[in-house]
mmCIF file of C-alpha atoms in Angstrom:
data_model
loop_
_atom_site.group_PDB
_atom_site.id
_atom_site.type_symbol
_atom_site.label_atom_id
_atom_site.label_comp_id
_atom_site.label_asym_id
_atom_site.label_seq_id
_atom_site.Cartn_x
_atom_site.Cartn_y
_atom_site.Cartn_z
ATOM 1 C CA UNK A 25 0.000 0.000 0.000
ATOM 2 C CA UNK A 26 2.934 2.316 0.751
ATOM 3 C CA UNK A 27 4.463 1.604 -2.321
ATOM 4 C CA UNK A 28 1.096 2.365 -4.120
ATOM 5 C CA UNK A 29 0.604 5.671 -2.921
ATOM 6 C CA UNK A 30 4.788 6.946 -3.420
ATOM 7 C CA UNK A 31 3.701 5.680 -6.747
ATOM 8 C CA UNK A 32 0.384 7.643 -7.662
ATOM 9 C CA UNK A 33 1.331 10.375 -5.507
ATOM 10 C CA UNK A 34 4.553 10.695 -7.648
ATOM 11 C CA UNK A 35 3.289 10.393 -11.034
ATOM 12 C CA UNK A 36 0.411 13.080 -10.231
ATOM 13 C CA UNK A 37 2.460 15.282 -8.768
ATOM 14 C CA UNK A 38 4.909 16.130 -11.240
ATOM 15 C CA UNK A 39 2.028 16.869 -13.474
ATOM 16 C CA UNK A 40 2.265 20.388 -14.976
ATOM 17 C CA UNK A 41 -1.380 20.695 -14.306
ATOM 18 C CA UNK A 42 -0.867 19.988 -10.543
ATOM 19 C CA UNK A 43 0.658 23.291 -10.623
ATOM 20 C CA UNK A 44 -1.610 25.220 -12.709
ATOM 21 C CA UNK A 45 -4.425 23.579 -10.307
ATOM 22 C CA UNK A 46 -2.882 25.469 -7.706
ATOM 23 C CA UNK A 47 -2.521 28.350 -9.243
ATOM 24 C CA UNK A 48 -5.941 28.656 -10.559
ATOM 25 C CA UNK A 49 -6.937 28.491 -7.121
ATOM 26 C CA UNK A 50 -5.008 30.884 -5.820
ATOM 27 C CA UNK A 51 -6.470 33.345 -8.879
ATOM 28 C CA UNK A 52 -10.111 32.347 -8.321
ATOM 29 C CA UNK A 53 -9.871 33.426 -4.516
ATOM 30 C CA UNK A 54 -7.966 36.317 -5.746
ATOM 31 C CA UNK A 55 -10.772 37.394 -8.383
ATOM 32 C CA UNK A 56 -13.535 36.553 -6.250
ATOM 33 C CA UNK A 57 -12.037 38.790 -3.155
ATOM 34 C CA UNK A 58 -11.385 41.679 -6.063
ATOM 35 C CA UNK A 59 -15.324 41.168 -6.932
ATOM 36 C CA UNK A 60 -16.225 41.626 -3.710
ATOM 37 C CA UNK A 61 -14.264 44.282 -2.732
ATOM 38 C CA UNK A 62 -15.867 45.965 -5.887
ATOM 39 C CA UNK A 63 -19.323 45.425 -4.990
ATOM 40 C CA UNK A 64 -18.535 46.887 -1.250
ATOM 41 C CA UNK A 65 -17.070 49.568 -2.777
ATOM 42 C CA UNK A 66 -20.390 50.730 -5.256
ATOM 43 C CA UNK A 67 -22.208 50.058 -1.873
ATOM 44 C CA UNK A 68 -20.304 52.827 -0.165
ATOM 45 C CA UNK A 69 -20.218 55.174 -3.258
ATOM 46 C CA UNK A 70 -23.874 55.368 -3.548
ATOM 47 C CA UNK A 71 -23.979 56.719 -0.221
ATOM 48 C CA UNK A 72 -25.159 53.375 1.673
ATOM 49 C CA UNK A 73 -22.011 52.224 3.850
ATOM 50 C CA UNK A 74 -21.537 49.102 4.747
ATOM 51 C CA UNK A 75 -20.439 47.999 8.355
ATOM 52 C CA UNK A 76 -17.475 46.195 9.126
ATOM 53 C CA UNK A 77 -19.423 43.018 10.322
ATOM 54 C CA UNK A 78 -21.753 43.403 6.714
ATOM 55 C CA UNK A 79 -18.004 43.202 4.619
ATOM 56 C CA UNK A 80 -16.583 40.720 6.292
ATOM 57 C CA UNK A 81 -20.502 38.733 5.389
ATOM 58 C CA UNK A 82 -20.043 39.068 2.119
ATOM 59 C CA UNK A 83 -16.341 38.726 1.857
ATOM 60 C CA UNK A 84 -17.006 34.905 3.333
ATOM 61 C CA UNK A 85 -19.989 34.302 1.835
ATOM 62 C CA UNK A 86 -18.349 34.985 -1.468
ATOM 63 C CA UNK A 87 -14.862 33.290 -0.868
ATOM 64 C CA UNK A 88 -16.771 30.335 0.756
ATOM 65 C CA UNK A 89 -19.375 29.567 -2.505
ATOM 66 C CA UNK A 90 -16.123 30.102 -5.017
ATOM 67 C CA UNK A 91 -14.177 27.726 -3.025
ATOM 68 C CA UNK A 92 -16.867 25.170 -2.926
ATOM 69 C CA UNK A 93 -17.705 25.995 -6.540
ATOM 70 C CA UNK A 94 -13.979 25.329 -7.459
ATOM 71 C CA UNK A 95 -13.604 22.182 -5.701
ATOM 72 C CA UNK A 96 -16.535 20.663 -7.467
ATOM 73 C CA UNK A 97 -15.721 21.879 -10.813
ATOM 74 C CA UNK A 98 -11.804 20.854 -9.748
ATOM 75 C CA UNK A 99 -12.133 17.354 -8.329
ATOM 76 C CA UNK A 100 -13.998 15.486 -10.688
ATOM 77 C CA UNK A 101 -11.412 16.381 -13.190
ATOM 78 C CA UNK A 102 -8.405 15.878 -11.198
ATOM 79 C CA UNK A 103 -9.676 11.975 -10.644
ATOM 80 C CA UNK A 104 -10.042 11.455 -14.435
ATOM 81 C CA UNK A 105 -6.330 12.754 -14.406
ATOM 82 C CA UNK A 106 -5.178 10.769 -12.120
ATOM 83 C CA UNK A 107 -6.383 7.736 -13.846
ATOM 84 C CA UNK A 108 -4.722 8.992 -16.982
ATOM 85 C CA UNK A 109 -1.808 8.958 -15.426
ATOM 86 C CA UNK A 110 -1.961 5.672 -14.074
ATOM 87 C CA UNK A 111 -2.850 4.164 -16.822
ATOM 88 C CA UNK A 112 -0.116 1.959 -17.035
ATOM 89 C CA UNK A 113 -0.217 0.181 -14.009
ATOM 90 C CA UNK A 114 -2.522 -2.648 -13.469
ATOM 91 C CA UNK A 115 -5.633 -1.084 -11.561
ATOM 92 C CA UNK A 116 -6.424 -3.488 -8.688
ATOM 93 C CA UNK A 117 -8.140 -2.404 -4.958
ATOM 94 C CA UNK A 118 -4.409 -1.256 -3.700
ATOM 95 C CA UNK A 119 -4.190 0.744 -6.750
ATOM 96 C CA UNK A 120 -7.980 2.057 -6.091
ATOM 97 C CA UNK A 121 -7.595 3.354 -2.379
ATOM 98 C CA UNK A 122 -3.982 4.526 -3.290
ATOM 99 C CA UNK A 123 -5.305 7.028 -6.171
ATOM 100 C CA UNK A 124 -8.131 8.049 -3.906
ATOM 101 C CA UNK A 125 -5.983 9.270 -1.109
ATOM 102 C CA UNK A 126 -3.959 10.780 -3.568
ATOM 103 C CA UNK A 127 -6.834 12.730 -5.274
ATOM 104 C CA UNK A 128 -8.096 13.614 -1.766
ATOM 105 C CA UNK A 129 -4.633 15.048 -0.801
ATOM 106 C CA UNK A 130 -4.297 17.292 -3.481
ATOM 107 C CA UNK A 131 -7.506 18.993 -3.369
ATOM 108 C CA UNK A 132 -7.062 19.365 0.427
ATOM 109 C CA UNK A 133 -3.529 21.140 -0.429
ATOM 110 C CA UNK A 134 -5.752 23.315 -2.637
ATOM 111 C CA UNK A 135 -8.026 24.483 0.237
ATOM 112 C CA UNK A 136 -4.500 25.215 2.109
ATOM 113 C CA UNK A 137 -3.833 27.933 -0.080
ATOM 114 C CA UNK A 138 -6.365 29.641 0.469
ATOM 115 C CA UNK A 139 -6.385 30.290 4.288
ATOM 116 C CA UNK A 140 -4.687 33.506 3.421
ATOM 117 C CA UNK A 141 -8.002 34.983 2.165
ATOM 118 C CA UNK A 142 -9.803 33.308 4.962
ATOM 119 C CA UNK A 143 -7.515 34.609 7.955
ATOM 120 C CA UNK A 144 -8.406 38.351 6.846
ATOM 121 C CA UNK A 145 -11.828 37.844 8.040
ATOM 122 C CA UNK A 146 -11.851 38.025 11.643
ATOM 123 C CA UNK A 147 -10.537 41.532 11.324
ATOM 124 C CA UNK A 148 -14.293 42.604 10.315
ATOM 125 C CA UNK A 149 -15.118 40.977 13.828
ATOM 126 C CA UNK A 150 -18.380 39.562 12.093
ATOM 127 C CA UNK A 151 -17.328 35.788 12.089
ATOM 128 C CA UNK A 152 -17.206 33.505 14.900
ATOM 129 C CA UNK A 153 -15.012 30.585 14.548
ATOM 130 C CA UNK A 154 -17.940 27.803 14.706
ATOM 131 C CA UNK A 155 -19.439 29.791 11.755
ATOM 132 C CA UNK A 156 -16.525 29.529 9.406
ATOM 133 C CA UNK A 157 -15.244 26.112 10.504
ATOM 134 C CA UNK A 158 -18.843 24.238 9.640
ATOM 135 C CA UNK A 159 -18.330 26.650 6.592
ATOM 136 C CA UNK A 160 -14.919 24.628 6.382
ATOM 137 C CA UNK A 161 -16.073 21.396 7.401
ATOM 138 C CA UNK A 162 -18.142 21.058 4.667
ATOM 139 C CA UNK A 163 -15.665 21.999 2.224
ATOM 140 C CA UNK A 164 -13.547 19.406 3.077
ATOM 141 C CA UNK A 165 -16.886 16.765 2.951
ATOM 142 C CA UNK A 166 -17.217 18.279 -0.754
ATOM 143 C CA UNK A 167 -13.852 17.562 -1.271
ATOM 144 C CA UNK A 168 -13.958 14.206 -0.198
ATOM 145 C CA UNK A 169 -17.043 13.460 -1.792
ATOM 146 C CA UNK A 170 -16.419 14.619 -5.114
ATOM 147 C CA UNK A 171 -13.095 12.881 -5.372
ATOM 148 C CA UNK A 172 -15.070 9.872 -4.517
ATOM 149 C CA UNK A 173 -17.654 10.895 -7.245
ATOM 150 C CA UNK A 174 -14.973 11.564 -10.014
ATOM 151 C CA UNK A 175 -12.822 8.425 -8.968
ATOM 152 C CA UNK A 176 -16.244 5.809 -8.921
ATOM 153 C CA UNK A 177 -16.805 7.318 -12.332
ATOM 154 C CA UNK A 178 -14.144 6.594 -14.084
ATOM 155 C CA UNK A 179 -13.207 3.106 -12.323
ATOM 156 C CA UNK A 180 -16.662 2.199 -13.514
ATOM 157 C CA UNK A 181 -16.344 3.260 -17.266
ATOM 158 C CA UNK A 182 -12.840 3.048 -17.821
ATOM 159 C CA UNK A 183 -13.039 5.804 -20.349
ATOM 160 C CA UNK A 184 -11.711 8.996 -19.060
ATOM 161 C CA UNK A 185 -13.573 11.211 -21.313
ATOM 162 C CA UNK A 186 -16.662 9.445 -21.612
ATOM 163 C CA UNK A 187 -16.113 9.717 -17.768
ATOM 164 C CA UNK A 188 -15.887 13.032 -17.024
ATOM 165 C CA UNK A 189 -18.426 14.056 -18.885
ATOM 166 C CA UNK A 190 -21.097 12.131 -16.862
ATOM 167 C CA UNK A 191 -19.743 12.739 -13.901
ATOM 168 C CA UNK A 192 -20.645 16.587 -14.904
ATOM 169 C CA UNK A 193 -24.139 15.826 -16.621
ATOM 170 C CA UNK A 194 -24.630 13.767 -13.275
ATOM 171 C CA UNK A 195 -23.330 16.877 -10.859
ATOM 172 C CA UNK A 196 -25.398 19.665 -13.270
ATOM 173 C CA UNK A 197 -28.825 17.438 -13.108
ATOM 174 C CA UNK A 198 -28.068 17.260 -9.201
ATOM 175 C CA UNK A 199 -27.493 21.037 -8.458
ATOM 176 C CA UNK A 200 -30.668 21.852 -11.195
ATOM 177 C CA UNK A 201 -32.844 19.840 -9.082
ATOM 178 C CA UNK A 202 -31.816 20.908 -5.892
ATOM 179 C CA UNK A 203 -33.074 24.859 -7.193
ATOM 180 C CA UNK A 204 -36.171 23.502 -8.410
ATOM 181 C CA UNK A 205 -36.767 21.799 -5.580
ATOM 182 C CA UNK A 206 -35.885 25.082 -3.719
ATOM 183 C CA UNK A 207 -37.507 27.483 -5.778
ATOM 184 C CA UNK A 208 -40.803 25.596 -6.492
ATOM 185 C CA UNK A 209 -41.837 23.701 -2.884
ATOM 186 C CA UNK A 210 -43.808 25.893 -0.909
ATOM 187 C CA UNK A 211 -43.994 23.194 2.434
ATOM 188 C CA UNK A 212 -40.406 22.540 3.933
ATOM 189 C CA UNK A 213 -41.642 18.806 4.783
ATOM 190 C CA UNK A 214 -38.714 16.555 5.545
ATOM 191 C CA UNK A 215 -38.336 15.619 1.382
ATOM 192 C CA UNK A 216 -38.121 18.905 0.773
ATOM 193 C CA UNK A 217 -35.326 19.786 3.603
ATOM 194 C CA UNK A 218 -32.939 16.421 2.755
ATOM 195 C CA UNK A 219 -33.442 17.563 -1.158
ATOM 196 C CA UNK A 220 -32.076 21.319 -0.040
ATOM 197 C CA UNK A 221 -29.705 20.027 2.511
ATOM 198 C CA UNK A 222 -27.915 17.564 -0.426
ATOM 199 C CA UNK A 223 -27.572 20.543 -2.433
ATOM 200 C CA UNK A 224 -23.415 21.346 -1.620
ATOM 201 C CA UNK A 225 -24.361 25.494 -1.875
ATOM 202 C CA UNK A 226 -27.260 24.946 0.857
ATOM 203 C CA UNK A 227 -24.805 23.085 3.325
ATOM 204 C CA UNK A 228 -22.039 25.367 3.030
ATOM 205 C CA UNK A 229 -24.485 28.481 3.417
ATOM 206 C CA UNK A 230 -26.253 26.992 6.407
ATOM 207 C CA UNK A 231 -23.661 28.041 8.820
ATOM 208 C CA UNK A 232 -23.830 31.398 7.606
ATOM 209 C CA UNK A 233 -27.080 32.331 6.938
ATOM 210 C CA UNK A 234 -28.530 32.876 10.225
ATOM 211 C CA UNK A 235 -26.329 35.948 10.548
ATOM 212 C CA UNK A 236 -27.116 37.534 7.074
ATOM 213 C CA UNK A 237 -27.741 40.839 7.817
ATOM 214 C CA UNK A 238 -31.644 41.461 7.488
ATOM 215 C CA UNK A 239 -30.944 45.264 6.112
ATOM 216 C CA UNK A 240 -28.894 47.390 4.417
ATOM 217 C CA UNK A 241 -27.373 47.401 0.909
ATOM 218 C CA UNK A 242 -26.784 43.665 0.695
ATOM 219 C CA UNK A 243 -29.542 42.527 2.098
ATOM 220 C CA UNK A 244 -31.937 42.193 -1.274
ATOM 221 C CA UNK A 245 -28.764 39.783 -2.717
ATOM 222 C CA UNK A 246 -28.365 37.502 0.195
ATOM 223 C CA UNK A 247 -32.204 36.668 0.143
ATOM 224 C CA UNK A 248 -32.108 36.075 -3.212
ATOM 225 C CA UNK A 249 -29.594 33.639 -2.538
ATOM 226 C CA UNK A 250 -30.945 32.172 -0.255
ATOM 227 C CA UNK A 251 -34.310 31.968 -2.010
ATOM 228 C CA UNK A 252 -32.152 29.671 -4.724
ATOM 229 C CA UNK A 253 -30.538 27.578 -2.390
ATOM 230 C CA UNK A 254 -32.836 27.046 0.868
ATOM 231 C CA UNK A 255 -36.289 28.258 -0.633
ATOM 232 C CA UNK A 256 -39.079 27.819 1.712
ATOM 233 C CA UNK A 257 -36.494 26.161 4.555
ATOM 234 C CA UNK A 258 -35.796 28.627 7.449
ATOM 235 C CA UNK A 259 -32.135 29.958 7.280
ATOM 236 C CA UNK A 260 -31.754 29.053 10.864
ATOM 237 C CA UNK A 261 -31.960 25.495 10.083
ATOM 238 C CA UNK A 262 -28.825 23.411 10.341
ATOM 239 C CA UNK A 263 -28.526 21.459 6.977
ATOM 240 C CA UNK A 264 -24.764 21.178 6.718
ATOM 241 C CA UNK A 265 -25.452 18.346 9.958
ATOM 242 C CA UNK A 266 -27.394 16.359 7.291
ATOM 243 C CA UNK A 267 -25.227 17.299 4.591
ATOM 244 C CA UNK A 268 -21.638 16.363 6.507
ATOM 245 C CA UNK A 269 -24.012 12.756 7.605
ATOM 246 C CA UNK A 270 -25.210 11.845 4.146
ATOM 247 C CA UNK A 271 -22.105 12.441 2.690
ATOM 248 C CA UNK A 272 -19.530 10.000 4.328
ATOM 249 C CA UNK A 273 -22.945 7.459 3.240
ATOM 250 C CA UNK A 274 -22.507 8.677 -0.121
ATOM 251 C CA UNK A 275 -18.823 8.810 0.173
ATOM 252 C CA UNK A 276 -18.879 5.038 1.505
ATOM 253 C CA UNK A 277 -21.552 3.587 -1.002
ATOM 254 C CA UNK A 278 -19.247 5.026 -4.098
ATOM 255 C CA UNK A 279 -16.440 3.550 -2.884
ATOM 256 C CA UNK A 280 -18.162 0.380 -2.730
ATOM 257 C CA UNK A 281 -18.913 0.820 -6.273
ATOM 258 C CA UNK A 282 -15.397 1.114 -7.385
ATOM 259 C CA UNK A 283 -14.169 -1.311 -5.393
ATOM 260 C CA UNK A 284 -16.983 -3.620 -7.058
ATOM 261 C CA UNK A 285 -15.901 -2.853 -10.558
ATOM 262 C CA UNK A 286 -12.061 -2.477 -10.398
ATOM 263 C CA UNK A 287 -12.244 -6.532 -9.238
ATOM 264 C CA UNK A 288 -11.375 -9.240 -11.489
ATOM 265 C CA UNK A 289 -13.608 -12.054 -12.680
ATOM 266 C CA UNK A 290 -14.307 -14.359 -10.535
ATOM 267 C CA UNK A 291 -14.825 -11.647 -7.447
ATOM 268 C CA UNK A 292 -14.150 -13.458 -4.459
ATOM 269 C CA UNK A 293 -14.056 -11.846 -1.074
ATOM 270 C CA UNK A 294 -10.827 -10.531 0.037
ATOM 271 C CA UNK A 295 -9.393 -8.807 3.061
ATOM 272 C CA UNK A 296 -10.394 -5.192 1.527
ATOM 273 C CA UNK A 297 -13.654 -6.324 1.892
ATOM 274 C CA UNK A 298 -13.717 -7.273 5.364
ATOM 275 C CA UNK A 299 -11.980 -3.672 6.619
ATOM 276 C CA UNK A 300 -14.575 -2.200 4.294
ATOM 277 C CA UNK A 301 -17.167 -3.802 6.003
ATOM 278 C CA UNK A 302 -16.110 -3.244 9.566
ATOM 279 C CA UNK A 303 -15.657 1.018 8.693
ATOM 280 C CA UNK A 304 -19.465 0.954 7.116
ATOM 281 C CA UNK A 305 -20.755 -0.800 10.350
ATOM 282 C CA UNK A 306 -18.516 1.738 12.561
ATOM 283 C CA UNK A 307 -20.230 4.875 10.438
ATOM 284 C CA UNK A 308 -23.536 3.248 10.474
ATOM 285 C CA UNK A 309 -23.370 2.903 14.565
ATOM 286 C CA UNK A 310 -22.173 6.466 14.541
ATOM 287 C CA UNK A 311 -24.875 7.847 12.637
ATOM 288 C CA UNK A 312 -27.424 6.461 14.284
ATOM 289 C CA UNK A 313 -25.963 7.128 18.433
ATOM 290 C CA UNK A 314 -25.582 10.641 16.624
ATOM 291 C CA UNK A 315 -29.346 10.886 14.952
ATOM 292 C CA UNK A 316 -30.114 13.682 17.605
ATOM 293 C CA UNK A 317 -27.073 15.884 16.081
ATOM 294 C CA UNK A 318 -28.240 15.439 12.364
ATOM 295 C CA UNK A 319 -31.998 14.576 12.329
ATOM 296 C CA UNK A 320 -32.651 18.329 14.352
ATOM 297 C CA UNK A 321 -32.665 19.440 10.632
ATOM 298 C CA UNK A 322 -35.657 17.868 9.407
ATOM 299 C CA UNK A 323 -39.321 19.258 10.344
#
């Protein structure tokens, strides 16, 4: 297994694209914060000033949903990559978890960089630190479940084009509906709430929300936001719980799928399978002596 993951970590990171994936990042968070700082500063020209706690809002609000944007655009593509890469070694379950871990570790260095824009806001004294680490928390869930996504994907076609390009019909169906969903329900019954909470812009704005300021110049834009993303679901309610839960399911069951596929005839059951069984029984325990912390999300 150690020798698997020197391997994949070594042939992906001397990539050129590695580095332009971090760099990219890096100009994202710079061009979002530039955006932002533009629409403060048309706020304060036309004689509505915002407060320090209202720009530091938006400033993490907007850094948060690029971030999360960029990670889900990012890691889907990275795993096809990886598997590019790899394609000359023969793809067996150490191979699997190896390239996984590898994928995940990347992306994760990606969210790294971009503290820098993150440790700025506590100077606007509008952010406590549970706020922007849930904000973080799930993130790092999106990260880990989209690099499951992209990696299931193309271990199950085995075509990285073909590959990529459902994994991003797939995601695009899955956001669309979640805004329908949103936009259209007019009863937050518990449906309704798990189809908004598995929608990865609803999780990550949950932690915020509640302190969106419910005045001033950015007011109007943050309700429309939130009319996208939670619709008819009261901003107070804590869907990145069932978000963070669902996911390490999700996470799990695509995992099993890959695991499934990359076998070769006849599958017989090997020690992968028993660890693999043992961690969903753990998570499946956990969830459910932890239902109080994620089910206080649904009506």
């Amino acid at each position: 297994m150690r020798a698997a993951l020197r391997e994949e970590w070594q042939q992906l990171i001397q990539r050129r694209r590695i580095l332009l994936l971090f760099i990219s990042t890096v100009l994202v968070m710079l061009l979002t914060a530039q955006r932002t700082g533009q629409l403060a500063g048309m706020a304060t020209l036309a004689a509505l000033p915002l407060l320090n706690a209202q720009i530091g809002r938006l400033f993490a609000t907007s850094l948060c949903l690029a971030l999360q944007g960029w990670v889900m655009l990012l890691s889907p593509l990275l795993a096809v990559s990886a598997y590019t890469v790899g394609l000359q070694s023969k793809m067996n379950l150490t191979v699997l978890v190896a390239r996984l871990l590898v994928v995940w570790a990347v992306m994760i260095l990606a969210i790294v960089l971009t503290l820098p824009f993150f440790s700025l806001l506590p100077l606007f004294g509008s952010l406590s630190l549970p706020e922007i680490g849930w904000a973080f928390a799930v993130i790092v869930v999106t990260v880990l479940l989209s690099g499951a996504y992209g990696v299931c994907w193309v271990t199950v076609v085995r075509n990285p084009p073909a590959a990529l390009f459902l994994a991003y019909s797939v995601l695009m169906m899955w956001l669309v509906a979640g805004v329908v969903i949103a936009v259209w329900d007019t009863q937050p019954t518990s449906p309704v709430v798990v189809a908004v909470a598995f929608n990865p812009f609803a999780a990550l704005l949950a932690p915020l929300a509640p302190a969106f300021p419910p005045d001033g110049p950015i007011a109007a834009d943050l309700q429309n936001l939130l009319r996208f993303t939670h619709g008819v679901v009261d901003r107070a309610t804590p869907l990145y719980r069932l978000y963070i839960a669902g996911s390490g399911l999700l996470i799990l069951v695509l995992i099993g799928i890959a695991s499934f596929a990359v076998r070769p005839q006849p599958r017989r059951w090997q020690r992968f399978d028993t660890l693999f069984s043992i961690v969903c029984a753990i998570y499946l325990v956990a969830l459910g002596m932890g239902r109080e912390w994620w089910s206080v999300a649904l009506p």
